[in-house]
mmCIF file of C-alpha atoms in Angstrom:
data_model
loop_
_atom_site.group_PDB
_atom_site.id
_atom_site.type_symbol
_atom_site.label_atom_id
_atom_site.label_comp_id
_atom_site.label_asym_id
_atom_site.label_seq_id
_atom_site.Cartn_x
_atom_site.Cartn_y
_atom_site.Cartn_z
ATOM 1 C CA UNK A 1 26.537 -31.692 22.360
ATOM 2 C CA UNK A 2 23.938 -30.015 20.798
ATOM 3 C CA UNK A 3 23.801 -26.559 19.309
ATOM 4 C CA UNK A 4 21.388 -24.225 21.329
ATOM 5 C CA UNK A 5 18.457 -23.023 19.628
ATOM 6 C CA UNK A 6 18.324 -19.878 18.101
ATOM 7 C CA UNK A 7 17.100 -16.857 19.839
ATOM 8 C CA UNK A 8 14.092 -15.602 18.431
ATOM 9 C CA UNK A 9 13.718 -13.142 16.209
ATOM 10 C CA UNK A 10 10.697 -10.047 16.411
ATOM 11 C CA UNK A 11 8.980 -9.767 13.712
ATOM 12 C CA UNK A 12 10.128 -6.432 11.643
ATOM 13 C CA UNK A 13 7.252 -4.309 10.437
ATOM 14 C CA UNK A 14 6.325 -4.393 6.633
ATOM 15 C CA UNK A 15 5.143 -1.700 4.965
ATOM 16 C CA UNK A 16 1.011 -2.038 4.027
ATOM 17 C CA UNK A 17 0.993 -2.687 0.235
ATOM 18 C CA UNK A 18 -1.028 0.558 -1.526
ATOM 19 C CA UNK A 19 0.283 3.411 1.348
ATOM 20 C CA UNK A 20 1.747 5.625 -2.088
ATOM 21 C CA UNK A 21 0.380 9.112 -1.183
ATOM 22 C CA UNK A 22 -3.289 10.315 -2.644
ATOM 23 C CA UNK A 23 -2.839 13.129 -4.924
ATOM 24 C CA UNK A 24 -5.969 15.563 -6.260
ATOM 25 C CA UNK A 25 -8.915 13.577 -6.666
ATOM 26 C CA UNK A 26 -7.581 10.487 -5.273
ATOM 27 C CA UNK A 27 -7.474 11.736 -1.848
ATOM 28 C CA UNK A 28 -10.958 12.295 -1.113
ATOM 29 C CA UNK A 29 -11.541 8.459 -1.621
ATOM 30 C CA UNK A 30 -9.140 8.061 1.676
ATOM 31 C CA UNK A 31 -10.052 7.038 5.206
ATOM 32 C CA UNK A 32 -8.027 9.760 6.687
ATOM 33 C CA UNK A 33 -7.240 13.315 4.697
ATOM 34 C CA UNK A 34 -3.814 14.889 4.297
ATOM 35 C CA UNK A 35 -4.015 18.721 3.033
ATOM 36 C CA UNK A 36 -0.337 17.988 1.991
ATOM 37 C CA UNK A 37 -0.375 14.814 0.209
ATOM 38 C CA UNK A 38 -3.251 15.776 -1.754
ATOM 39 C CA UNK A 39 -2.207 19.054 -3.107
ATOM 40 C CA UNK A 40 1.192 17.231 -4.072
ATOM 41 C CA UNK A 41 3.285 18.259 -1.708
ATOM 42 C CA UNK A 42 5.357 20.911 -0.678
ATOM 43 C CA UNK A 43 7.042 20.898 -3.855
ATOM 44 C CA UNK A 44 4.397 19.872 -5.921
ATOM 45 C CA UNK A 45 2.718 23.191 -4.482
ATOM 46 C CA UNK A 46 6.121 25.357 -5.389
ATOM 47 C CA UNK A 47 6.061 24.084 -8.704
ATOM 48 C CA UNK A 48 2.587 24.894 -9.245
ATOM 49 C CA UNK A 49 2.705 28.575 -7.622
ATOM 50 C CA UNK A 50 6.141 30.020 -8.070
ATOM 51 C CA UNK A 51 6.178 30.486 -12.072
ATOM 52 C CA UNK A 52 2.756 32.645 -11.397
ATOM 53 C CA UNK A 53 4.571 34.291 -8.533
ATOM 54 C CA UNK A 54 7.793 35.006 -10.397
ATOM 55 C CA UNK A 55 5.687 36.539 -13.451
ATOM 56 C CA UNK A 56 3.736 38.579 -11.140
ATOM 57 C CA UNK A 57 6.482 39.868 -9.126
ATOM 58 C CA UNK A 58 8.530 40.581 -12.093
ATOM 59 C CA UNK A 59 6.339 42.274 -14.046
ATOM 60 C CA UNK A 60 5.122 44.800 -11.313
ATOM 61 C CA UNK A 61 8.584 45.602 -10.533
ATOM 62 C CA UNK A 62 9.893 46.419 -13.886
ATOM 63 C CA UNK A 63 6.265 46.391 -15.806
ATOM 64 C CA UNK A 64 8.436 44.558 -18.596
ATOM 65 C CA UNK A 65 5.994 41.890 -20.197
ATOM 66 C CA UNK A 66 9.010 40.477 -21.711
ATOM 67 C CA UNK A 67 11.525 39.942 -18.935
ATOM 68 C CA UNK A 68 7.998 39.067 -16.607
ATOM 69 C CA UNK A 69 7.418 36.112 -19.571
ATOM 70 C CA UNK A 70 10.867 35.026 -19.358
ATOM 71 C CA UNK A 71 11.538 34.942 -15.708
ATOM 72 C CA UNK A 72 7.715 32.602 -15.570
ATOM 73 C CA UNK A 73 9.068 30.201 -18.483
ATOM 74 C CA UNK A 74 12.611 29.844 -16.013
ATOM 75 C CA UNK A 75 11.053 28.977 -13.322
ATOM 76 C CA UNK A 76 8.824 26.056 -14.670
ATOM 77 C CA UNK A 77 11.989 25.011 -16.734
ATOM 78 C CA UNK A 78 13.783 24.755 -13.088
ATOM 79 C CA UNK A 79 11.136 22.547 -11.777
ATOM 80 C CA UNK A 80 11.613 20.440 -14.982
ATOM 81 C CA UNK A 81 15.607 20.192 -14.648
ATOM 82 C CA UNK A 82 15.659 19.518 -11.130
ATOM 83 C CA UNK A 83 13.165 16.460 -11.229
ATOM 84 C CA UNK A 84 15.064 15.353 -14.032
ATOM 85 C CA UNK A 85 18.393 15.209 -12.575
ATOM 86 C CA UNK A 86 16.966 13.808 -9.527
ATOM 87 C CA UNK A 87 15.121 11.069 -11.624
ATOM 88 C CA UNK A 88 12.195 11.728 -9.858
ATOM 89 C CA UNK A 89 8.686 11.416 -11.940
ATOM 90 C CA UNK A 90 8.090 14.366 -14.272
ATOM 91 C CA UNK A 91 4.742 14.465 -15.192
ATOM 92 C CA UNK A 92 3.186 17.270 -12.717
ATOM 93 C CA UNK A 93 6.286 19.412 -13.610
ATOM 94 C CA UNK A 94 5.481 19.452 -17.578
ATOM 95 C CA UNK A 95 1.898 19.786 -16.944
ATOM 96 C CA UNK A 96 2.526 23.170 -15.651
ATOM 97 C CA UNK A 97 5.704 24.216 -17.718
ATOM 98 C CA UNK A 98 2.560 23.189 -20.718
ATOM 99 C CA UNK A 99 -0.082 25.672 -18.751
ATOM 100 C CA UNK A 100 2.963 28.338 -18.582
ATOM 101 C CA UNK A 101 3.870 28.191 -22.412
ATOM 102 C CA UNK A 102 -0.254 28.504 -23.092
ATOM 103 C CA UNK A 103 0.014 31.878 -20.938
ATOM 104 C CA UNK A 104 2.919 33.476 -22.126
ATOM 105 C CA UNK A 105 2.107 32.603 -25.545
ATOM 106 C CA UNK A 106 -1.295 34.291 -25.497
ATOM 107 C CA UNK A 107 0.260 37.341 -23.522
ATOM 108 C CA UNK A 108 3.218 37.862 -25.865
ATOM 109 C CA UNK A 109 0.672 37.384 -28.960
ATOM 110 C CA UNK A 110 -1.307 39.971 -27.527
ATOM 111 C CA UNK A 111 1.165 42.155 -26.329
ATOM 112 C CA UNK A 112 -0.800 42.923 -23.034
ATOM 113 C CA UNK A 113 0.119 41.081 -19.731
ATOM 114 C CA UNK A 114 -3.189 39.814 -18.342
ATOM 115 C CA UNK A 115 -3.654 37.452 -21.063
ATOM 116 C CA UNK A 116 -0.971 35.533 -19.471
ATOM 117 C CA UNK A 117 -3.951 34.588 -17.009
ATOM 118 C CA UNK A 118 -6.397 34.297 -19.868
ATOM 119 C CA UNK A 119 -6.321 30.534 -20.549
ATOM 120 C CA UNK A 120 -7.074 30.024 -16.704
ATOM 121 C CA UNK A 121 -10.459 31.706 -17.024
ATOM 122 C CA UNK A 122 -11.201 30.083 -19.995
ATOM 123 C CA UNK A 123 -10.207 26.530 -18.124
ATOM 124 C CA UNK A 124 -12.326 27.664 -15.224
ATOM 125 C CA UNK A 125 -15.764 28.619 -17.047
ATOM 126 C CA UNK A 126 -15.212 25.583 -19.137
ATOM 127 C CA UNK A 127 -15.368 23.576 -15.718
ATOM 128 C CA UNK A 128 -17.647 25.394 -14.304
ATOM 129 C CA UNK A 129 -20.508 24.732 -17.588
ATOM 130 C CA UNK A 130 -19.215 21.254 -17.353
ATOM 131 C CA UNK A 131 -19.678 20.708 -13.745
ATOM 132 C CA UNK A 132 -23.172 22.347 -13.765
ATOM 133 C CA UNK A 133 -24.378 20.279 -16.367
ATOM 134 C CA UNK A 134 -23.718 16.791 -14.563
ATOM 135 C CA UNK A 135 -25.926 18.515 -11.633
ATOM 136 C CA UNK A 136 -28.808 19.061 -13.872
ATOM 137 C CA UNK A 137 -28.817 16.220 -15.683
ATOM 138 C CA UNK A 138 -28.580 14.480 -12.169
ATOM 139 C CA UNK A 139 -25.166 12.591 -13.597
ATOM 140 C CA UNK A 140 -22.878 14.862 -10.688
ATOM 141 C CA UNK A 141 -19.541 14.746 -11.974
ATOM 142 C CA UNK A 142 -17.898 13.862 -8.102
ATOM 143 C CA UNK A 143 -19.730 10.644 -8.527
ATOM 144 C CA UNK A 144 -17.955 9.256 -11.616
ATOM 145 C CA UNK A 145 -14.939 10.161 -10.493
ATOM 146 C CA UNK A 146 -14.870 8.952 -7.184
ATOM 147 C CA UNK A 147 -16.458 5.499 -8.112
ATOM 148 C CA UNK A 148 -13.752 5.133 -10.917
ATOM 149 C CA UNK A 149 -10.685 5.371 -8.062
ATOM 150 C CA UNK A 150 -12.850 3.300 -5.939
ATOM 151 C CA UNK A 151 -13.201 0.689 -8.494
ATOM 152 C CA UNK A 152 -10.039 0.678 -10.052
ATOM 153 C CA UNK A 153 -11.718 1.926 -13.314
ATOM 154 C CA UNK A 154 -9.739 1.581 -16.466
ATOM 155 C CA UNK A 155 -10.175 2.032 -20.316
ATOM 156 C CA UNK A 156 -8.561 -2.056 -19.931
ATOM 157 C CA UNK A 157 -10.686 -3.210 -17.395
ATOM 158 C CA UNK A 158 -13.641 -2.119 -19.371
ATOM 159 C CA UNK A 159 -12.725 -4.288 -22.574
ATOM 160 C CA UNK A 160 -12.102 -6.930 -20.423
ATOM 161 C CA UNK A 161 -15.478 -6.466 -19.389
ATOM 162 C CA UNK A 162 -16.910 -5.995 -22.061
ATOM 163 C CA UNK A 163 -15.208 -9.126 -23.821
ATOM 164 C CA UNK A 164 -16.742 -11.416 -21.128
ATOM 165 C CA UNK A 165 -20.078 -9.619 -22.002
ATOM 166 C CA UNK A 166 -20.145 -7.476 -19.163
ATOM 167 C CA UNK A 167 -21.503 -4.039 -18.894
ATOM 168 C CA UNK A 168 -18.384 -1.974 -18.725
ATOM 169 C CA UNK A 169 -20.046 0.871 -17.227
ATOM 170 C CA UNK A 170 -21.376 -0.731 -14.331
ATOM 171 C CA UNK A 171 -19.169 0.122 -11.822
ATOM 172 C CA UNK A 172 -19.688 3.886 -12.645
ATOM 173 C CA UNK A 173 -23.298 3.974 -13.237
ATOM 174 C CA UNK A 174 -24.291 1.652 -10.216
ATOM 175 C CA UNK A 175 -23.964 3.941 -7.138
ATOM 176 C CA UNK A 176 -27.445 5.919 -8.746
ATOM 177 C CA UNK A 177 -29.263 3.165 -7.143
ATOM 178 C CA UNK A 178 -28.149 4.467 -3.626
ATOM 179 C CA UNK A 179 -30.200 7.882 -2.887
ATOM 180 C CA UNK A 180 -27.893 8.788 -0.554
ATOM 181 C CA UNK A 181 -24.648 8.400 -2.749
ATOM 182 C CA UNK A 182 -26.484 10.431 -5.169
ATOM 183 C CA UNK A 183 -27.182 12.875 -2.609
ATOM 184 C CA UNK A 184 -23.351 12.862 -1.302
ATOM 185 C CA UNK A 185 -22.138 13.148 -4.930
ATOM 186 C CA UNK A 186 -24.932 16.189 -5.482
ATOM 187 C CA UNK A 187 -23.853 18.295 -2.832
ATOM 188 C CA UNK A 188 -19.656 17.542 -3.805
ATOM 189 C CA UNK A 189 -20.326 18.673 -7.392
ATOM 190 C CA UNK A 190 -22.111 21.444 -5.544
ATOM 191 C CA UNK A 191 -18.374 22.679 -4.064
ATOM 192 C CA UNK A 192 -16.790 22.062 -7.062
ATOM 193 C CA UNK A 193 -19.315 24.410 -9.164
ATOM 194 C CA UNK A 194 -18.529 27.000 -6.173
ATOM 195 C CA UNK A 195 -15.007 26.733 -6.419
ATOM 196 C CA UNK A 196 -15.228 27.485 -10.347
ATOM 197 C CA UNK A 197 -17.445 30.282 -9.739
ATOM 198 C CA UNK A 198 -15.650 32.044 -7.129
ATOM 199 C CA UNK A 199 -12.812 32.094 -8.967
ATOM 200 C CA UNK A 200 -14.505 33.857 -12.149
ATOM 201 C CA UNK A 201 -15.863 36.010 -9.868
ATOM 202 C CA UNK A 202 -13.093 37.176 -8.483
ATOM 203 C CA UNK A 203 -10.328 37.055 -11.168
ATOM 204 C CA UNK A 204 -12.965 38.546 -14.141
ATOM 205 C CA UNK A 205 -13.162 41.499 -13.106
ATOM 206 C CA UNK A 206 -9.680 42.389 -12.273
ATOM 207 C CA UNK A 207 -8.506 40.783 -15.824
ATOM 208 C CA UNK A 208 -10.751 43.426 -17.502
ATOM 209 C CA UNK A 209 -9.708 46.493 -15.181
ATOM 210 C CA UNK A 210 -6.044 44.991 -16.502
ATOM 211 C CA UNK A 211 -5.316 45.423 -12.986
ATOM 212 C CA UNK A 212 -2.279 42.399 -13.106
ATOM 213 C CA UNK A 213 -0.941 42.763 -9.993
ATOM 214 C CA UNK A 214 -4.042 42.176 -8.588
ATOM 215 C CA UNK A 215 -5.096 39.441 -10.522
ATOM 216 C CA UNK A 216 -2.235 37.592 -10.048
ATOM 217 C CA UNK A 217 -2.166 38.177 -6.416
ATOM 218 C CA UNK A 218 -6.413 36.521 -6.587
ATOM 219 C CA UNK A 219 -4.656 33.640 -8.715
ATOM 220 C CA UNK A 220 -2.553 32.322 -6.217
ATOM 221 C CA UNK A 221 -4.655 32.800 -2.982
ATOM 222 C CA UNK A 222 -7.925 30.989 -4.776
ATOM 223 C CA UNK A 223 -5.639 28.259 -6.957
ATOM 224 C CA UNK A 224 -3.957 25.728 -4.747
ATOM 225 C CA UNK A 225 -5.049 26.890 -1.029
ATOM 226 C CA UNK A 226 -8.808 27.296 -2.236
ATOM 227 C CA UNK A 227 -8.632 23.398 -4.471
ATOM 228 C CA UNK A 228 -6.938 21.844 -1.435
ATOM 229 C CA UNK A 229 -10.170 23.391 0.541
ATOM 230 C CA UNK A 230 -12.465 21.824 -1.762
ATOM 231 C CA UNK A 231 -10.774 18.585 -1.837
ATOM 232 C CA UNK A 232 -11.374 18.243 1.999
ATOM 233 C CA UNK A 233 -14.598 19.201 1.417
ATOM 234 C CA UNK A 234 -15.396 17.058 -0.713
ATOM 235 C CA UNK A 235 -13.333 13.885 1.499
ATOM 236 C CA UNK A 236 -15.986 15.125 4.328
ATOM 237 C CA UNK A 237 -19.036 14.852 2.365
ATOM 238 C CA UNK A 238 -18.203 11.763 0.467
ATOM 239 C CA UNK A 239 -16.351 10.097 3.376
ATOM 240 C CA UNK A 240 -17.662 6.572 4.824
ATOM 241 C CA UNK A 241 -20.336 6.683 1.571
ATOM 242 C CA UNK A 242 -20.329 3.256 0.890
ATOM 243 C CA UNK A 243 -19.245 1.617 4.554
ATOM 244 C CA UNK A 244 -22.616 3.166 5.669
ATOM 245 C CA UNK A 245 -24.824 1.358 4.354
ATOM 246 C CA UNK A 246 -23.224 -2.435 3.439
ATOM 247 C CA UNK A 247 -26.817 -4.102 1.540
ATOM 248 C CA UNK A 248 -25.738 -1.273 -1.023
ATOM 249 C CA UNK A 249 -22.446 -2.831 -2.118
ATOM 250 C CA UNK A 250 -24.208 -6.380 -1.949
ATOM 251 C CA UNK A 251 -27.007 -5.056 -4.425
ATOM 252 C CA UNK A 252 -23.978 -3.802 -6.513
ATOM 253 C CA UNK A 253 -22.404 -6.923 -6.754
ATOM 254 C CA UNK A 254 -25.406 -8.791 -7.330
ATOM 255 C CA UNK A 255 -26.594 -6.197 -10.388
ATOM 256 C CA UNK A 256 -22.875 -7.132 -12.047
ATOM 257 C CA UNK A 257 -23.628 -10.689 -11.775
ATOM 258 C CA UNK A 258 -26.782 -10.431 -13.094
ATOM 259 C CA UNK A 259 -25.023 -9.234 -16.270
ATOM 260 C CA UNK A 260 -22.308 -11.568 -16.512
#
């Protein structure tokens, strides 16, 4: 007698290949937008606000600039020990324990507490020249980086190209053929430049009325909550750029064979 044939089986769902959450930058090249995944998290977002917090807190409590230093270095250190132990990836949590140490070097060097906020402003008007330029030179900044996560952009890939005799830049320089990608980019850089600004604007003037509690107060309200803004921002400008017009990506991929 024969054996019955087997019941069938329903297919079990597989996970899409490439679903790893967009972080920063990477999340504005995303069909959909999550405000958590791209601003790391909810404990990417303690790690980058509570050493600020705990320095700020501390230090208008006690007004100690040396138990306020302290209690800021702990903190990041915590962040650091904990993803350690949990073998989980490290490298946002020594990026800021790294922007800490700048701070409360500067700050104990100086003796006064507002440098510990110092190397932000510094970061931010550096950004903000940066940024600017890219708009007048009509190179916006958005544009680069956005067409090198689109394109899978690499130092390696480039060689490669450039070994088969290739442009290596074409990828990133071949979007300025589409006026309205240029105009997309434009007006992204455009939020960026206005993020950096607002923040100077803000934070300058309470960093030279000393006024810490303040200015740490104006660091935490326009650092992650104000970026994560600009990030969707940015998603909603940029969004759909290339799916809107499809001859655009054929003239792309003609251009690149052109040159190979």
């Amino acid at each position: 007698m024969s054996a019955p044939p087997p019941e069938p089986v329903e297919p079990t769902a597989v996970e899409p290949v490439g679903t790893k959450p967009r972080r920063g930058l990477q999340s504005v090249t995303g069909e959909t937008f999550s405000f958590a995944d791209a601003v790391g998290g909810v404990r990417g977002v303690v790690e980058a606000v509570l050493p600020g917090t705990v320095f700020v807190v501390v230090y208008v409590i006690s007004k100690n600039l040396g138990w306020s230093l302290g209690a800021a270095v702990a903190a990041a250190l915590v962040a650091v020990v904990a993803r350690l132990v949990q073998r989980t990836p490290v490298t946002q949590a020594i990026g800021g324990l790294l922007g800490i140490a700048v701070g409360v070097f500067w700050a104990w060097r100086s003796g006064e507490a507002q440098n510990f906020y110092a190397a932000g402003l510094w970061t931010n008007a550096l950004y903000l020249v940066g940024v600017l330029v890219t708009i007048l030179v009509r190179w916006p900044a958005v544009g680069f980086v956005v067409e090198a996560i689109c394109t899978g952009y690499s130092a390696e890939k480039a060689r490669e190209q450039s070994e088969q005799g290739a442009n290596p830049f074409a990828g990133l320089t071949a979007w300025r053929k589409d006026r309205d990608l240029v105009r997309r980019y434009t007006l992204a850089t455009w939020l960026w430049v206005g993020m950096f600004a607002l923040r100077l604007a803000v934070q300058l003037p309470l960093f030279l009325d000393n006024s810490v509690g303040w200015l740490g107060t104006a660091r935490l309200v326009l650092g992650v909550p104000l970026w994560g803004l600009v990030l969707w921002l940015t998603w909603a400008v940029v969004r759909g750029a290339h799916q809107d017009e499809p001859a655009a990506e054929d003239e792309v991929v003609e251009d690149q064979t052109a040159e190979q």
